[in-house]
Amino acid sequence: MADLRQIDTTKPIPRHVAVIMDGNGRWARSHRLQSRVKGHEAGAESVRAALRACEQTGIHYLTLYAFSTENWRRPADEVQGLMKLLRGFLRDNLAELQEKGIRLRAIGRLDMLPAETRAVLDECIAQTRTNEARQLILALSYGARQELADAVRAIAGEVQRGTLTPAQIDEATIAAHLYAPDVPDPDLMIRTSGELRISNFLLWQLSYAELYVTPVLWPDFREPDLYDALVAFQNRARRFGDI
Ligand code: IPE
Ligand code: IPE
Ligand code: MG
């Protein structure tokens, strides 16, 4: 496993890393825990580890896929457990986010979140709004197809009002109507627990991201696992269609 020294300071590191935090349920089962929520709880320390690794390496934007639009299909007790965990995580970590100058943001259909969860989230977003050191972006009730549908609806509204013509619509128009339009596209996308799929995450933004999948389950993910991903990233040749 890589340590910090194996990251080549002469080569670029990603400005934005996006993570599909997967495998909490399998981790709970492998530890013979009766509830999948125990796996989600254990994953909170991995979030803190990922933040520490970003601090150590200078990654500015970290986007974490915490809850998908499709995850609403899960049993009510698991969904409630996840929402409670999110509130607890935000309350427990707000002071540290402030201290480290981390701005918290969220992308997704936030109106679908329970009122209490939404209130805590909004409060943390408001309190950290002017922080500039780094950004932690939580994808919550997030689906990339929904994000694109929301963008298309907003663009159609502008066309209807006559402030935009169809001929003016280009890639920049679409990018400007996504949930966090000022955030640069991820350079590196990490998925834990071995699944080789995107699961409706950042479909537009991941167009040219380097993909890294590790068998490590999210609750076991620590700084060296992120450094492994960075070493792999530094050994990739990003061509962007060029030669
Ligand atoms: C990821 O872990 C967390 C969420 C999707 C909220 P899972 O709960 O999907 O864990 P597995 O994939 O069942 O192991
Ligand atoms: C993706 O994981 C969503 C999050 C990590 C929040 P899932 O576990 O929901 O994805 P699938 O169902 O395996 O595609
Ligand atoms: Mg999963």
mmCIF file of N, CA, C and O and ligand atoms in Angstrom, residues 19-24 26 36 64-68 70-71 74 139 142 191 193 195 197-201, ligand 2:
data_model
loop_
_atom_site.group_PDB
_atom_site.id
_atom_site.type_symbol
_atom_site.label_atom_id
_atom_site.label_comp_id
_atom_site.label_asym_id
_atom_site.label_seq_id
_atom_site.Cartn_x
_atom_site.Cartn_y
_atom_site.Cartn_z
ATOM 1 N N VAL A 19 -15.959 10.084 -5.225
ATOM 2 C CA VAL A 19 -15.921 8.720 -4.686
ATOM 3 C C VAL A 19 -17.323 8.126 -4.576
ATOM 4 O O VAL A 19 -18.228 8.751 -4.014
ATOM 5 N N ILE A 20 -17.476 6.917 -5.121
ATOM 6 C CA ILE A 20 -18.684 6.123 -4.854
ATOM 7 C C ILE A 20 -18.357 5.251 -3.652
ATOM 8 O O ILE A 20 -17.594 4.286 -3.739
ATOM 9 N N MET A 21 -18.903 5.653 -2.515
ATOM 10 C CA MET A 21 -18.584 4.989 -1.237
ATOM 11 C C MET A 21 -19.470 3.748 -1.131
ATOM 12 O O MET A 21 -20.577 3.812 -0.611
ATOM 13 N N ASP A 22 -18.974 2.617 -1.624
ATOM 14 C CA ASP A 22 -19.835 1.429 -1.687
ATOM 15 C C ASP A 22 -19.266 0.313 -0.816
ATOM 16 O O ASP A 22 -18.066 0.261 -0.549
ATOM 17 N N GLY A 23 -20.152 -0.576 -0.395
ATOM 18 C CA GLY A 23 -19.727 -1.780 0.310
ATOM 19 C C GLY A 23 -20.033 -1.792 1.802
ATOM 20 O O GLY A 23 -19.599 -2.701 2.515
ATOM 21 N N ASN A 24 -20.800 -0.829 2.267
ATOM 22 C CA ASN A 24 -21.114 -0.774 3.701
ATOM 23 C C ASN A 24 -21.939 -1.978 4.155
ATOM 24 O O ASN A 24 -21.711 -2.516 5.243
ATOM 25 N N ARG A 26 -22.040 -4.980 2.741
ATOM 26 C CA ARG A 26 -21.193 -6.186 2.734
ATOM 27 C C ARG A 26 -20.240 -6.185 3.927
ATOM 28 O O ARG A 26 -19.960 -7.224 4.510
ATOM 29 N N ARG A 36 -27.460 -3.441 8.476
ATOM 30 C CA ARG A 36 -26.639 -2.792 7.457
ATOM 31 C C ARG A 36 -26.233 -1.387 7.892
ATOM 32 O O ARG A 36 -25.192 -0.876 7.477
ATOM 33 N N LEU A 64 -18.464 13.158 -2.546
ATOM 34 C CA LEU A 64 -18.780 11.835 -2.007
ATOM 35 C C LEU A 64 -20.226 11.485 -2.323
ATOM 36 O O LEU A 64 -21.145 12.250 -1.998
ATOM 37 N N TYR A 65 -20.407 10.327 -2.952
ATOM 38 C CA TYR A 65 -21.759 9.843 -3.275
ATOM 39 C C TYR A 65 -22.292 9.177 -2.006
ATOM 40 O O TYR A 65 -21.883 8.075 -1.645
ATOM 41 N N ALA A 66 -23.170 9.880 -1.325
ATOM 42 C CA ALA A 66 -23.642 9.406 -0.019
ATOM 43 C C ALA A 66 -25.011 8.741 -0.101
ATOM 44 O O ALA A 66 -25.326 7.866 0.709
ATOM 45 N N PHE A 67 -25.829 9.177 -1.074
ATOM 46 C CA PHE A 67 -27.188 8.628 -1.180
ATOM 47 C C PHE A 67 -27.721 8.935 -2.578
ATOM 48 O O PHE A 67 -27.768 10.098 -2.983
ATOM 49 N N SER A 68 -28.111 7.888 -3.289
ATOM 50 C CA SER A 68 -28.580 8.098 -4.661
ATOM 51 C C SER A 68 -30.098 8.223 -4.698
ATOM 52 O O SER A 68 -30.794 7.819 -3.758
ATOM 53 N N GLU A 70 -31.896 6.420 -6.377
ATOM 54 C CA GLU A 70 -32.371 5.031 -6.357
ATOM 55 C C GLU A 70 -32.325 4.428 -4.948
ATOM 56 O O GLU A 70 -33.059 3.492 -4.642
ATOM 57 N N ASN A 71 -31.475 4.978 -4.078
ATOM 58 C CA ASN A 71 -31.384 4.445 -2.709
ATOM 59 C C ASN A 71 -32.673 4.680 -1.898
ATOM 60 O O ASN A 71 -32.876 4.035 -0.866
ATOM 61 N N ARG A 74 -34.670 1.608 -0.811
ATOM 62 C CA ARG A 74 -34.248 0.675 0.255
ATOM 63 C C ARG A 74 -35.272 0.637 1.394
ATOM 64 O O ARG A 74 -36.093 1.551 1.514
ATOM 65 N N ALA A 139 -23.071 14.248 -2.456
ATOM 66 C CA ALA A 139 -24.127 13.916 -3.403
ATOM 67 C C ALA A 139 -25.202 13.169 -2.610
ATOM 68 O O ALA A 139 -24.990 12.057 -2.143
ATOM 69 N N TYR A 142 -29.022 12.095 -4.904
ATOM 70 C CA TYR A 142 -28.439 12.512 -6.178
ATOM 71 C C TYR A 142 -28.583 11.433 -7.241
ATOM 72 O O TYR A 142 -28.328 10.246 -6.987
ATOM 73 N N ARG A 191 -14.228 4.058 -6.974
ATOM 74 C CA ARG A 191 -15.344 3.290 -6.438
ATOM 75 C C ARG A 191 -14.790 2.189 -5.549
ATOM 76 O O ARG A 191 -13.908 1.434 -5.974
ATOM 77 N N SER A 193 -15.337 -1.326 -3.136
ATOM 78 C CA SER A 193 -16.053 -2.606 -3.072
ATOM 79 C C SER A 193 -16.179 -3.334 -4.413
ATOM 80 O O SER A 193 -16.947 -4.279 -4.520
ATOM 81 N N GLU A 195 -17.284 -2.955 -7.527
ATOM 82 C CA GLU A 195 -18.310 -2.911 -8.582
ATOM 83 C C GLU A 195 -17.847 -2.048 -9.751
ATOM 84 O O GLU A 195 -17.423 -0.911 -9.547
ATOM 85 N N ARG A 197 -19.251 -0.206 -12.126
ATOM 86 C CA ARG A 197 -20.324 0.583 -12.737
ATOM 87 C C ARG A 197 -20.386 1.977 -12.132
ATOM 88 O O ARG A 197 -19.788 2.248 -11.091
ATOM 89 N N ILE A 198 -21.154 2.829 -12.804
ATOM 90 C CA ILE A 198 -21.231 4.256 -12.450
ATOM 91 C C ILE A 198 -22.427 4.533 -11.528
ATOM 92 O O ILE A 198 -22.425 5.509 -10.781
ATOM 93 N N SER A 199 -23.469 3.694 -11.599
ATOM 94 C CA SER A 199 -24.644 3.828 -10.737
ATOM 95 C C SER A 199 -25.222 5.251 -10.709
ATOM 96 O O SER A 199 -25.527 5.788 -9.632
ATOM 97 N N ASN A 200 -25.364 5.849 -11.883
ATOM 98 C CA ASN A 200 -26.053 7.147 -12.002
ATOM 99 C C ASN A 200 -25.329 8.291 -11.280
ATOM 100 O O ASN A 200 -25.950 9.199 -10.746
ATOM 101 N N PHE A 201 -23.998 8.225 -11.276
ATOM 102 C CA PHE A 201 -23.181 9.245 -10.593
ATOM 103 C C PHE A 201 -22.540 10.162 -11.636
ATOM 104 O O PHE A 201 -21.829 9.674 -12.538
HETATM 105 C C1 IPE B 2 -24.152 3.778 -5.310
HETATM 106 O O1 IPE B 2 -24.099 2.584 -4.604
HETATM 107 C C2 IPE B 2 -24.737 4.857 -4.464
HETATM 108 C C3 IPE B 2 -23.943 5.286 -3.308
HETATM 109 C C4 IPE B 2 -22.762 4.835 -2.980
HETATM 110 C C5 IPE B 2 -24.550 6.292 -2.493
HETATM 111 P P1 IPE B 2 -25.264 1.493 -4.719
HETATM 112 O O2 IPE B 2 -24.885 0.390 -3.830
HETATM 113 O O3 IPE B 2 -26.576 2.132 -4.498
HETATM 114 O O4 IPE B 2 -25.160 1.082 -6.256
HETATM 115 P P2 IPE B 2 -25.633 -0.246 -6.995
HETATM 116 O O5 IPE B 2 -27.045 -0.482 -6.559
HETATM 117 O O6 IPE B 2 -24.728 -1.335 -6.558
HETATM 118 O O7 IPE B 2 -25.490 0.085 -8.438
#
